[in-house]
Amino acid sequence: MSYKIIKDKNFLRKPTTPVASVEEGQEIANKLIETLESLPQGCVGLSANQIGISKSVSVVRARKDGSPLILMNPVITEASTEKVIYLEGCLSLPGKSGNTIRSMKVTVTTLNHANPLPFGPDTEPPTKDSVYEDYGILECVCVQHEIDHLNGRLITDDGIRFSKPVEKKVKHGRNDKVMVEKNGDTQYIKYKKALELVQEGWKIL
């Protein structure tokens, strides 16, 4: 049987608890896989709390024609500083999608895998055009998405949702000194004088 997808944010924001054994995790994973297989093909991951079980188990089915990957008590132990902006949706947030910012590569430890699991691009270096065609990146993003679920985090949360940085306008006093530049030449002068030079093509740095 398939299970109803939980949409209650109050429940989803509660961090899950670890499973005590692989056997317990496998029992939950079977329910997740059964539910995932009943959903449209575009659904590539599911976590236990999304079907009402507050335990740390997720399944990821991001690889084309691949078997679902089971993650029990997963923890990200390494994350690359290189990031990828990715358009994500969520079964628990129907109708909502948006750009997230994710690590390009992560390493994950789990209860049910003896060795750490590396996730990242299938081809190097990834390009702007290849990002959405690379199953390795999709899998890596999905793993981070599901681990966030287990920790009570959603794609709409700050730090996950991508927001363009806002440039801060710097205020200068008339007698503050600033750097100006024109055609490679620079001067360090008072702000009031710099404003006059802007009319002549100089730029305040």
mmCIF file with all atom_site columns, C-alpha atoms in Angstrom:
data_model
loop_
_atom_site.group_PDB
_atom_site.id
_atom_site.type_symbol
_atom_site.label_atom_id
_atom_site.label_alt_id
_atom_site.label_comp_id
_atom_site.label_asym_id
_atom_site.label_entity_id
_atom_site.label_seq_id
_atom_site.pdbx_PDB_ins_code
_atom_site.Cartn_x
_atom_site.Cartn_y
_atom_site.Cartn_z
_atom_site.occupancy
_atom_site.B_iso_or_equiv
_atom_site.pdbx_formal_charge
_atom_site.auth_seq_id
_atom_site.auth_comp_id
_atom_site.auth_asym_id
_atom_site.auth_atom_id
_atom_site.pdbx_PDB_model_num
ATOM 1   C CA . MET A 1 1   ? 0.000  0.000  0.000   1.00 0.00 ? 1   MET A CA 1
ATOM 2   C CA . SER A 1 2   ? 1.061  3.601  -0.519  1.00 0.00 ? 2   SER A CA 1
ATOM 3   C CA . TYR A 1 3   ? 0.958  6.162  2.267   1.00 0.00 ? 3   TYR A CA 1
ATOM 4   C CA . LYS A 1 4   ? -0.500 9.649  2.346   1.00 0.00 ? 4   LYS A CA 1
ATOM 5   C CA . ILE A 1 5   ? 2.079  12.431 1.888   1.00 0.00 ? 5   ILE A CA 1
ATOM 6   C CA . ILE A 1 6   ? 2.252  14.654 4.980   1.00 0.00 ? 6   ILE A CA 1
ATOM 7   C CA . LYS A 1 7   ? 1.885  18.395 4.312   1.00 0.00 ? 7   LYS A CA 1
ATOM 8   C CA . ASP A 1 8   ? 1.666  19.595 7.923   1.00 0.00 ? 8   ASP A CA 1
ATOM 9   C CA . LYS A 1 9   ? 4.681  21.894 8.340   1.00 0.00 ? 9   LYS A CA 1
ATOM 10  C CA . ASN A 1 10  ? 4.566  21.683 12.124  1.00 0.00 ? 10  ASN A CA 1
ATOM 11  C CA . PHE A 1 11  ? 5.118  17.931 11.903  1.00 0.00 ? 11  PHE A CA 1
ATOM 12  C CA . LEU A 1 12  ? 7.700  18.215 9.105   1.00 0.00 ? 12  LEU A CA 1
ATOM 13  C CA . ARG A 1 13  ? 9.765  20.714 11.094  1.00 0.00 ? 13  ARG A CA 1
ATOM 14  C CA . LYS A 1 14  ? 10.343 18.250 13.928  1.00 0.00 ? 14  LYS A CA 1
ATOM 15  C CA . PRO A 1 15  ? 13.727 16.502 13.501  1.00 0.00 ? 15  PRO A CA 1
ATOM 16  C CA . THR A 1 16  ? 13.398 12.739 13.182  1.00 0.00 ? 16  THR A CA 1
ATOM 17  C CA . THR A 1 17  ? 14.981 10.202 15.532  1.00 0.00 ? 17  THR A CA 1
ATOM 18  C CA . PRO A 1 18  ? 17.529 7.575  14.426  1.00 0.00 ? 18  PRO A CA 1
ATOM 19  C CA . VAL A 1 19  ? 16.481 4.003  13.768  1.00 0.00 ? 19  VAL A CA 1
ATOM 20  C CA . ALA A 1 20  ? 17.958 1.479  16.206  1.00 0.00 ? 20  ALA A CA 1
ATOM 21  C CA . SER A 1 21  ? 18.801 -1.182 13.632  1.00 0.00 ? 21  SER A CA 1
ATOM 22  C CA . VAL A 1 22  ? 19.098 -1.915 9.936   1.00 0.00 ? 22  VAL A CA 1
ATOM 23  C CA . GLU A 1 23  ? 16.068 -4.179 10.270  1.00 0.00 ? 23  GLU A CA 1
ATOM 24  C CA . GLU A 1 24  ? 13.935 -1.327 11.610  1.00 0.00 ? 24  GLU A CA 1
ATOM 25  C CA . GLY A 1 25  ? 15.251 0.966  8.877   1.00 0.00 ? 25  GLY A CA 1
ATOM 26  C CA . GLN A 1 26  ? 14.536 -1.597 6.145   1.00 0.00 ? 26  GLN A CA 1
ATOM 27  C CA . GLU A 1 27  ? 10.941 -1.994 7.280   1.00 0.00 ? 27  GLU A CA 1
ATOM 28  C CA . ILE A 1 28  ? 10.442 1.760  6.951   1.00 0.00 ? 28  ILE A CA 1
ATOM 29  C CA . ALA A 1 29  ? 12.366 1.890  3.662   1.00 0.00 ? 29  ALA A CA 1
ATOM 30  C CA . ASN A 1 30  ? 10.036 -0.727 2.169   1.00 0.00 ? 30  ASN A CA 1
ATOM 31  C CA . LYS A 1 31  ? 7.078  1.548  2.912   1.00 0.00 ? 31  LYS A CA 1
ATOM 32  C CA . LEU A 1 32  ? 8.881  4.504  1.379   1.00 0.00 ? 32  LEU A CA 1
ATOM 33  C CA . ILE A 1 33  ? 9.793  2.580  -1.780  1.00 0.00 ? 33  ILE A CA 1
ATOM 34  C CA . GLU A 1 34  ? 6.236  1.301  -2.161  1.00 0.00 ? 34  GLU A CA 1
ATOM 35  C CA . THR A 1 35  ? 4.905  4.834  -1.839  1.00 0.00 ? 35  THR A CA 1
ATOM 36  C CA . LEU A 1 36  ? 7.545  6.323  -4.139  1.00 0.00 ? 36  LEU A CA 1
ATOM 37  C CA . GLU A 1 37  ? 6.788  3.759  -6.840  1.00 0.00 ? 37  GLU A CA 1
ATOM 38  C CA . SER A 1 38  ? 3.126  4.775  -6.758  1.00 0.00 ? 38  SER A CA 1
ATOM 39  C CA . LEU A 1 39  ? 4.020  8.411  -7.453  1.00 0.00 ? 39  LEU A CA 1
ATOM 40  C CA . PRO A 1 40  ? 4.824  10.042 -10.818 1.00 0.00 ? 40  PRO A CA 1
ATOM 41  C CA . GLN A 1 41  ? 8.250  9.292  -12.280 1.00 0.00 ? 41  GLN A CA 1
ATOM 42  C CA . GLY A 1 42  ? 9.470  12.837 -11.611 1.00 0.00 ? 42  GLY A CA 1
ATOM 43  C CA . CYS A 1 43  ? 9.385  12.150 -7.862  1.00 0.00 ? 43  CYS A CA 1
ATOM 44  C CA . VAL A 1 44  ? 12.949 11.197 -7.011  1.00 0.00 ? 44  VAL A CA 1
ATOM 45  C CA . GLY A 1 45  ? 13.071 11.044 -3.217  1.00 0.00 ? 45  GLY A CA 1
ATOM 46  C CA . LEU A 1 46  ? 11.024 10.508 -0.091  1.00 0.00 ? 46  LEU A CA 1
ATOM 47  C CA . SER A 1 47  ? 11.691 10.629 3.652   1.00 0.00 ? 47  SER A CA 1
ATOM 48  C CA . ALA A 1 48  ? 9.979  8.790  6.474   1.00 0.00 ? 48  ALA A CA 1
ATOM 49  C CA . ASN A 1 49  ? 8.475  11.874 8.096   1.00 0.00 ? 49  ASN A CA 1
ATOM 50  C CA . GLN A 1 50  ? 6.763  12.666 4.773   1.00 0.00 ? 50  GLN A CA 1
ATOM 51  C CA . ILE A 1 51  ? 4.583  9.594  5.320   1.00 0.00 ? 51  ILE A CA 1
ATOM 52  C CA . GLY A 1 52  ? 4.087  10.236 9.024   1.00 0.00 ? 52  GLY A CA 1
ATOM 53  C CA . ILE A 1 53  ? 6.970  8.180  10.450  1.00 0.00 ? 53  ILE A CA 1
ATOM 54  C CA . SER A 1 54  ? 9.354  10.344 12.465  1.00 0.00 ? 54  SER A CA 1
ATOM 55  C CA . LYS A 1 55  ? 12.414 8.182  11.873  1.00 0.00 ? 55  LYS A CA 1
ATOM 56  C CA . SER A 1 56  ? 15.679 8.936  10.089  1.00 0.00 ? 56  SER A CA 1
ATOM 57  C CA . VAL A 1 57  ? 15.222 6.998  6.851   1.00 0.00 ? 57  VAL A CA 1
ATOM 58  C CA . SER A 1 58  ? 15.089 8.274  3.282   1.00 0.00 ? 58  SER A CA 1
ATOM 59  C CA . VAL A 1 59  ? 15.044 6.755  -0.179  1.00 0.00 ? 59  VAL A CA 1
ATOM 60  C CA . VAL A 1 60  ? 16.454 8.406  -3.313  1.00 0.00 ? 60  VAL A CA 1
ATOM 61  C CA . ARG A 1 61  ? 15.635 7.331  -6.853  1.00 0.00 ? 61  ARG A CA 1
ATOM 62  C CA . ALA A 1 62  ? 17.485 9.898  -8.938  1.00 0.00 ? 62  ALA A CA 1
ATOM 63  C CA . ARG A 1 63  ? 19.363 7.601  -11.321 1.00 0.00 ? 63  ARG A CA 1
ATOM 64  C CA . LYS A 1 64  ? 17.567 6.671  -14.533 1.00 0.00 ? 64  LYS A CA 1
ATOM 65  C CA . ASP A 1 65  ? 16.553 2.995  -14.339 1.00 0.00 ? 65  ASP A CA 1
ATOM 66  C CA . GLY A 1 66  ? 18.401 2.748  -11.019 1.00 0.00 ? 66  GLY A CA 1
ATOM 67  C CA . SER A 1 67  ? 17.234 1.036  -7.848  1.00 0.00 ? 67  SER A CA 1
ATOM 68  C CA . PRO A 1 68  ? 16.145 3.249  -4.941  1.00 0.00 ? 68  PRO A CA 1
ATOM 69  C CA . LEU A 1 69  ? 19.043 4.137  -2.654  1.00 0.00 ? 69  LEU A CA 1
ATOM 70  C CA . ILE A 1 70  ? 18.206 3.651  1.023   1.00 0.00 ? 70  ILE A CA 1
ATOM 71  C CA . LEU A 1 71  ? 19.738 6.022  3.587   1.00 0.00 ? 71  LEU A CA 1
ATOM 72  C CA . MET A 1 72  ? 19.379 5.139  7.272   1.00 0.00 ? 72  MET A CA 1
ATOM 73  C CA . ASN A 1 73  ? 20.464 7.708  9.865   1.00 0.00 ? 73  ASN A CA 1
ATOM 74  C CA . PRO A 1 74  ? 22.314 9.680  7.149   1.00 0.00 ? 74  PRO A CA 1
ATOM 75  C CA . VAL A 1 75  ? 24.785 12.399 8.112   1.00 0.00 ? 75  VAL A CA 1
ATOM 76  C CA . ILE A 1 76  ? 26.638 14.713 5.733   1.00 0.00 ? 76  ILE A CA 1
ATOM 77  C CA . THR A 1 77  ? 30.272 14.538 6.841   1.00 0.00 ? 77  THR A CA 1
ATOM 78  C CA . GLU A 1 78  ? 31.804 16.545 3.979   1.00 0.00 ? 78  GLU A CA 1
ATOM 79  C CA . ALA A 1 79  ? 30.353 19.216 1.707   1.00 0.00 ? 79  ALA A CA 1
ATOM 80  C CA . SER A 1 80  ? 32.139 21.056 -1.081  1.00 0.00 ? 80  SER A CA 1
ATOM 81  C CA . THR A 1 81  ? 32.430 24.824 -1.000  1.00 0.00 ? 81  THR A CA 1
ATOM 82  C CA . GLU A 1 82  ? 31.488 24.768 -4.689  1.00 0.00 ? 82  GLU A CA 1
ATOM 83  C CA . LYS A 1 83  ? 27.728 25.311 -4.951  1.00 0.00 ? 83  LYS A CA 1
ATOM 84  C CA . VAL A 1 84  ? 24.994 24.683 -7.484  1.00 0.00 ? 84  VAL A CA 1
ATOM 85  C CA . ILE A 1 85  ? 21.728 26.593 -7.853  1.00 0.00 ? 85  ILE A CA 1
ATOM 86  C CA . TYR A 1 86  ? 18.980 24.058 -8.544  1.00 0.00 ? 86  TYR A CA 1
ATOM 87  C CA . LEU A 1 87  ? 15.246 24.275 -9.175  1.00 0.00 ? 87  LEU A CA 1
ATOM 88  C CA . GLU A 1 88  ? 13.548 22.033 -6.611  1.00 0.00 ? 88  GLU A CA 1
ATOM 89  C CA . GLY A 1 89  ? 10.017 21.017 -5.759  1.00 0.00 ? 89  GLY A CA 1
ATOM 90  C CA . CYS A 1 90  ? 8.701  19.000 -2.820  1.00 0.00 ? 90  CYS A CA 1
ATOM 91  C CA . LEU A 1 91  ? 5.882  16.477 -2.447  1.00 0.00 ? 91  LEU A CA 1
ATOM 92  C CA . SER A 1 92  ? 5.010  18.010 0.933   1.00 0.00 ? 92  SER A CA 1
ATOM 93  C CA . LEU A 1 93  ? 4.788  21.498 -0.567  1.00 0.00 ? 93  LEU A CA 1
ATOM 94  C CA . PRO A 1 94  ? 2.546  20.953 -3.601  1.00 0.00 ? 94  PRO A CA 1
ATOM 95  C CA . GLY A 1 95  ? 2.574  23.740 -6.140  1.00 0.00 ? 95  GLY A CA 1
ATOM 96  C CA . LYS A 1 96  ? 5.684  25.310 -4.658  1.00 0.00 ? 96  LYS A CA 1
ATOM 97  C CA . SER A 1 97  ? 9.076  25.181 -6.323  1.00 0.00 ? 97  SER A CA 1
ATOM 98  C CA . GLY A 1 98  ? 12.077 27.439 -6.262  1.00 0.00 ? 98  GLY A CA 1
ATOM 99  C CA . ASN A 1 99  ? 15.790 27.727 -6.638  1.00 0.00 ? 99  ASN A CA 1
ATOM 100 C CA . THR A 1 100 ? 17.900 26.304 -3.831  1.00 0.00 ? 100 THR A CA 1
ATOM 101 C CA . ILE A 1 101 ? 21.610 26.533 -3.237  1.00 0.00 ? 101 ILE A CA 1
ATOM 102 C CA . ARG A 1 102 ? 23.328 23.197 -2.644  1.00 0.00 ? 102 ARG A CA 1
ATOM 103 C CA . SER A 1 103 ? 26.833 21.836 -2.338  1.00 0.00 ? 103 SER A CA 1
ATOM 104 C CA . MET A 1 104 ? 28.067 20.393 -5.638  1.00 0.00 ? 104 MET A CA 1
ATOM 105 C CA . LYS A 1 105 ? 29.511 17.375 -3.787  1.00 0.00 ? 105 LYS A CA 1
ATOM 106 C CA . VAL A 1 106 ? 28.764 15.749 -0.440  1.00 0.00 ? 106 VAL A CA 1
ATOM 107 C CA . THR A 1 107 ? 29.906 12.687 1.474   1.00 0.00 ? 107 THR A CA 1
ATOM 108 C CA . VAL A 1 108 ? 27.352 10.867 3.612   1.00 0.00 ? 108 VAL A CA 1
ATOM 109 C CA . THR A 1 109 ? 27.676 8.223  6.317   1.00 0.00 ? 109 THR A CA 1
ATOM 110 C CA . THR A 1 110 ? 24.764 5.904  7.071   1.00 0.00 ? 110 THR A CA 1
ATOM 111 C CA . LEU A 1 111 ? 23.837 3.006  9.318   1.00 0.00 ? 111 LEU A CA 1
ATOM 112 C CA . ASN A 1 112 ? 23.260 0.627  6.405   1.00 0.00 ? 112 ASN A CA 1
ATOM 113 C CA . HIS A 1 113 ? 26.383 1.265  4.317   1.00 0.00 ? 113 HIS A CA 1
ATOM 114 C CA . ALA A 1 114 ? 29.785 0.202  5.596   1.00 0.00 ? 114 ALA A CA 1
ATOM 115 C CA . ASN A 1 115 ? 31.665 2.953  3.743   1.00 0.00 ? 115 ASN A CA 1
ATOM 116 C CA . PRO A 1 116 ? 30.895 6.678  3.328   1.00 0.00 ? 116 PRO A CA 1
ATOM 117 C CA . LEU A 1 117 ? 28.892 7.448  0.185   1.00 0.00 ? 117 LEU A CA 1
ATOM 118 C CA . PRO A 1 118 ? 30.207 10.166 -2.157  1.00 0.00 ? 118 PRO A CA 1
ATOM 119 C CA . PHE A 1 119 ? 27.732 12.150 -4.267  1.00 0.00 ? 119 PHE A CA 1
ATOM 120 C CA . GLY A 1 120 ? 28.467 14.641 -7.019  1.00 0.00 ? 120 GLY A CA 1
ATOM 121 C CA . PRO A 1 121 ? 28.664 15.274 -10.778 1.00 0.00 ? 121 PRO A CA 1
ATOM 122 C CA . ASP A 1 122 ? 29.109 12.370 -13.175 1.00 0.00 ? 122 ASP A CA 1
ATOM 123 C CA . THR A 1 123 ? 31.173 14.560 -15.498 1.00 0.00 ? 123 THR A CA 1
ATOM 124 C CA . GLU A 1 124 ? 33.815 17.128 -14.658 1.00 0.00 ? 124 GLU A CA 1
ATOM 125 C CA . PRO A 1 125 ? 33.765 20.007 -14.884 1.00 0.00 ? 125 PRO A CA 1
ATOM 126 C CA . PRO A 1 126 ? 30.002 20.591 -14.882 1.00 0.00 ? 126 PRO A CA 1
ATOM 127 C CA . THR A 1 127 ? 28.794 23.456 -17.050 1.00 0.00 ? 127 THR A CA 1
ATOM 128 C CA . LYS A 1 128 ? 25.764 25.691 -16.874 1.00 0.00 ? 128 LYS A CA 1
ATOM 129 C CA . ASP A 1 129 ? 24.177 23.667 -19.672 1.00 0.00 ? 129 ASP A CA 1
ATOM 130 C CA . SER A 1 130 ? 25.020 20.240 -18.232 1.00 0.00 ? 130 SER A CA 1
ATOM 131 C CA . VAL A 1 131 ? 23.783 20.802 -14.668 1.00 0.00 ? 131 VAL A CA 1
ATOM 132 C CA . TYR A 1 132 ? 20.196 19.703 -15.288 1.00 0.00 ? 132 TYR A CA 1
ATOM 133 C CA . GLU A 1 133 ? 21.246 16.733 -17.449 1.00 0.00 ? 133 GLU A CA 1
ATOM 134 C CA . ASP A 1 134 ? 23.723 15.309 -14.933 1.00 0.00 ? 134 ASP A CA 1
ATOM 135 C CA . TYR A 1 135 ? 22.181 12.511 -12.878 1.00 0.00 ? 135 TYR A CA 1
ATOM 136 C CA . GLY A 1 136 ? 25.066 12.748 -10.406 1.00 0.00 ? 136 GLY A CA 1
ATOM 137 C CA . ILE A 1 137 ? 24.154 16.347 -9.574  1.00 0.00 ? 137 ILE A CA 1
ATOM 138 C CA . LEU A 1 138 ? 20.446 15.472 -9.380  1.00 0.00 ? 138 LEU A CA 1
ATOM 139 C CA . GLU A 1 139 ? 21.240 12.640 -6.975  1.00 0.00 ? 139 GLU A CA 1
ATOM 140 C CA . CYS A 1 140 ? 23.496 14.878 -4.871  1.00 0.00 ? 140 CYS A CA 1
ATOM 141 C CA . VAL A 1 141 ? 20.821 17.577 -4.640  1.00 0.00 ? 141 VAL A CA 1
ATOM 142 C CA . CYS A 1 142 ? 18.152 15.009 -3.819  1.00 0.00 ? 142 CYS A CA 1
ATOM 143 C CA . VAL A 1 143 ? 20.264 13.468 -1.038  1.00 0.00 ? 143 VAL A CA 1
ATOM 144 C CA . GLN A 1 144 ? 20.698 16.907 0.540   1.00 0.00 ? 144 GLN A CA 1
ATOM 145 C CA . HIS A 1 145 ? 16.962 17.590 0.138   1.00 0.00 ? 145 HIS A CA 1
ATOM 146 C CA . GLU A 1 146 ? 16.023 14.343 1.913   1.00 0.00 ? 146 GLU A CA 1
ATOM 147 C CA . ILE A 1 147 ? 18.560 14.770 4.726   1.00 0.00 ? 147 ILE A CA 1
ATOM 148 C CA . ASP A 1 148 ? 17.142 18.260 5.267   1.00 0.00 ? 148 ASP A CA 1
ATOM 149 C CA . HIS A 1 149 ? 13.696 16.655 5.629   1.00 0.00 ? 149 HIS A CA 1
ATOM 150 C CA . LEU A 1 150 ? 15.030 14.324 8.316   1.00 0.00 ? 150 LEU A CA 1
ATOM 151 C CA . ASN A 1 151 ? 16.441 17.352 10.142  1.00 0.00 ? 151 ASN A CA 1
ATOM 152 C CA . GLY A 1 152 ? 13.157 19.272 9.929   1.00 0.00 ? 152 GLY A CA 1
ATOM 153 C CA . ARG A 1 153 ? 14.200 21.651 7.177   1.00 0.00 ? 153 ARG A CA 1
ATOM 154 C CA . LEU A 1 154 ? 12.331 22.609 3.994   1.00 0.00 ? 154 LEU A CA 1
ATOM 155 C CA . ILE A 1 155 ? 13.342 24.091 0.645   1.00 0.00 ? 155 ILE A CA 1
ATOM 156 C CA . THR A 1 156 ? 11.629 27.355 1.597   1.00 0.00 ? 156 THR A CA 1
ATOM 157 C CA . ASP A 1 157 ? 13.909 27.883 4.607   1.00 0.00 ? 157 ASP A CA 1
ATOM 158 C CA . ASP A 1 158 ? 16.640 30.496 4.762   1.00 0.00 ? 158 ASP A CA 1
ATOM 159 C CA . GLY A 1 159 ? 20.014 28.996 3.951   1.00 0.00 ? 159 GLY A CA 1
ATOM 160 C CA . ILE A 1 160 ? 18.440 26.494 1.556   1.00 0.00 ? 160 ILE A CA 1
ATOM 161 C CA . ARG A 1 161 ? 16.319 28.775 -0.596  1.00 0.00 ? 161 ARG A CA 1
ATOM 162 C CA . PHE A 1 162 ? 18.512 30.748 -2.983  1.00 0.00 ? 162 PHE A CA 1
ATOM 163 C CA . SER A 1 163 ? 18.246 34.522 -2.713  1.00 0.00 ? 163 SER A CA 1
ATOM 164 C CA . LYS A 1 164 ? 20.243 36.939 -4.777  1.00 0.00 ? 164 LYS A CA 1
ATOM 165 C CA . PRO A 1 165 ? 22.567 38.948 -2.555  1.00 0.00 ? 165 PRO A CA 1
ATOM 166 C CA . VAL A 1 166 ? 21.532 42.564 -2.120  1.00 0.00 ? 166 VAL A CA 1
ATOM 167 C CA . GLU A 1 167 ? 24.272 45.092 -2.715  1.00 0.00 ? 167 GLU A CA 1
ATOM 168 C CA . LYS A 1 168 ? 24.644 47.421 0.217   1.00 0.00 ? 168 LYS A CA 1
ATOM 169 C CA . LYS A 1 169 ? 24.906 51.103 -0.623  1.00 0.00 ? 169 LYS A CA 1
ATOM 170 C CA . VAL A 1 170 ? 27.850 52.681 1.123   1.00 0.00 ? 170 VAL A CA 1
ATOM 171 C CA . LYS A 1 171 ? 27.252 56.186 2.451   1.00 0.00 ? 171 LYS A CA 1
ATOM 172 C CA . HIS A 1 172 ? 30.147 58.631 2.437   1.00 0.00 ? 172 HIS A CA 1
ATOM 173 C CA . GLY A 1 173 ? 30.546 61.968 4.171   1.00 0.00 ? 173 GLY A CA 1
ATOM 174 C CA . ARG A 1 174 ? 31.557 64.896 1.974   1.00 0.00 ? 174 ARG A CA 1
ATOM 175 C CA . ASN A 1 175 ? 35.095 64.926 3.404   1.00 0.00 ? 175 ASN A CA 1
ATOM 176 C CA . ASP A 1 176 ? 35.587 61.133 3.474   1.00 0.00 ? 176 ASP A CA 1
ATOM 177 C CA . LYS A 1 177 ? 38.294 59.971 1.097   1.00 0.00 ? 177 LYS A CA 1
ATOM 178 C CA . VAL A 1 178 ? 37.387 57.511 -1.656  1.00 0.00 ? 178 VAL A CA 1
ATOM 179 C CA . MET A 1 179 ? 39.141 55.902 -4.609  1.00 0.00 ? 179 MET A CA 1
ATOM 180 C CA . VAL A 1 180 ? 38.135 56.926 -8.132  1.00 0.00 ? 180 VAL A CA 1
ATOM 181 C CA . GLU A 1 181 ? 39.176 55.348 -11.421 1.00 0.00 ? 181 GLU A CA 1
ATOM 182 C CA . LYS A 1 182 ? 39.181 56.283 -15.106 1.00 0.00 ? 182 LYS A CA 1
ATOM 183 C CA . ASN A 1 183 ? 40.932 54.396 -17.907 1.00 0.00 ? 183 ASN A CA 1
ATOM 184 C CA . GLY A 1 184 ? 43.190 52.627 -15.434 1.00 0.00 ? 184 GLY A CA 1
ATOM 185 C CA . ASP A 1 185 ? 44.208 55.791 -13.576 1.00 0.00 ? 185 ASP A CA 1
ATOM 186 C CA . THR A 1 186 ? 43.194 56.097 -9.933  1.00 0.00 ? 186 THR A CA 1
ATOM 187 C CA . GLN A 1 187 ? 43.030 58.909 -7.414  1.00 0.00 ? 187 GLN A CA 1
ATOM 188 C CA . TYR A 1 188 ? 42.351 58.928 -3.674  1.00 0.00 ? 188 TYR A CA 1
ATOM 189 C CA . ILE A 1 189 ? 40.352 62.114 -3.039  1.00 0.00 ? 189 ILE A CA 1
ATOM 190 C CA . LYS A 1 190 ? 37.543 63.579 -0.936  1.00 0.00 ? 190 LYS A CA 1
ATOM 191 C CA . TYR A 1 191 ? 34.055 62.353 -1.735  1.00 0.00 ? 191 TYR A CA 1
ATOM 192 C CA . LYS A 1 192 ? 32.774 65.830 -2.623  1.00 0.00 ? 192 LYS A CA 1
ATOM 193 C CA . LYS A 1 193 ? 35.522 66.156 -5.244  1.00 0.00 ? 193 LYS A CA 1
ATOM 194 C CA . ALA A 1 194 ? 34.872 62.622 -6.485  1.00 0.00 ? 194 ALA A CA 1
ATOM 195 C CA . LEU A 1 195 ? 31.252 63.537 -7.202  1.00 0.00 ? 195 LEU A CA 1
ATOM 196 C CA . GLU A 1 196 ? 32.480 66.302 -9.498  1.00 0.00 ? 196 GLU A CA 1
ATOM 197 C CA . LEU A 1 197 ? 34.810 63.911 -11.348 1.00 0.00 ? 197 LEU A CA 1
ATOM 198 C CA . VAL A 1 198 ? 31.955 61.467 -11.974 1.00 0.00 ? 198 VAL A CA 1
ATOM 199 C CA . GLN A 1 199 ? 30.632 64.022 -14.470 1.00 0.00 ? 199 GLN A CA 1
ATOM 200 C CA . GLU A 1 200 ? 33.922 63.628 -16.363 1.00 0.00 ? 200 GLU A CA 1
ATOM 201 C CA . GLY A 1 201 ? 33.701 59.856 -16.593 1.00 0.00 ? 201 GLY A CA 1
ATOM 202 C CA . TRP A 1 202 ? 35.459 58.847 -13.379 1.00 0.00 ? 202 TRP A CA 1
ATOM 203 C CA . LYS A 1 203 ? 34.034 55.941 -11.341 1.00 0.00 ? 203 LYS A CA 1
ATOM 204 C CA . ILE A 1 204 ? 33.911 55.758 -7.546  1.00 0.00 ? 204 ILE A CA 1
ATOM 205 C CA . LEU A 1 205 ? 35.336 52.413 -6.408  1.00 0.00 ? 205 LEU A CA 1
#
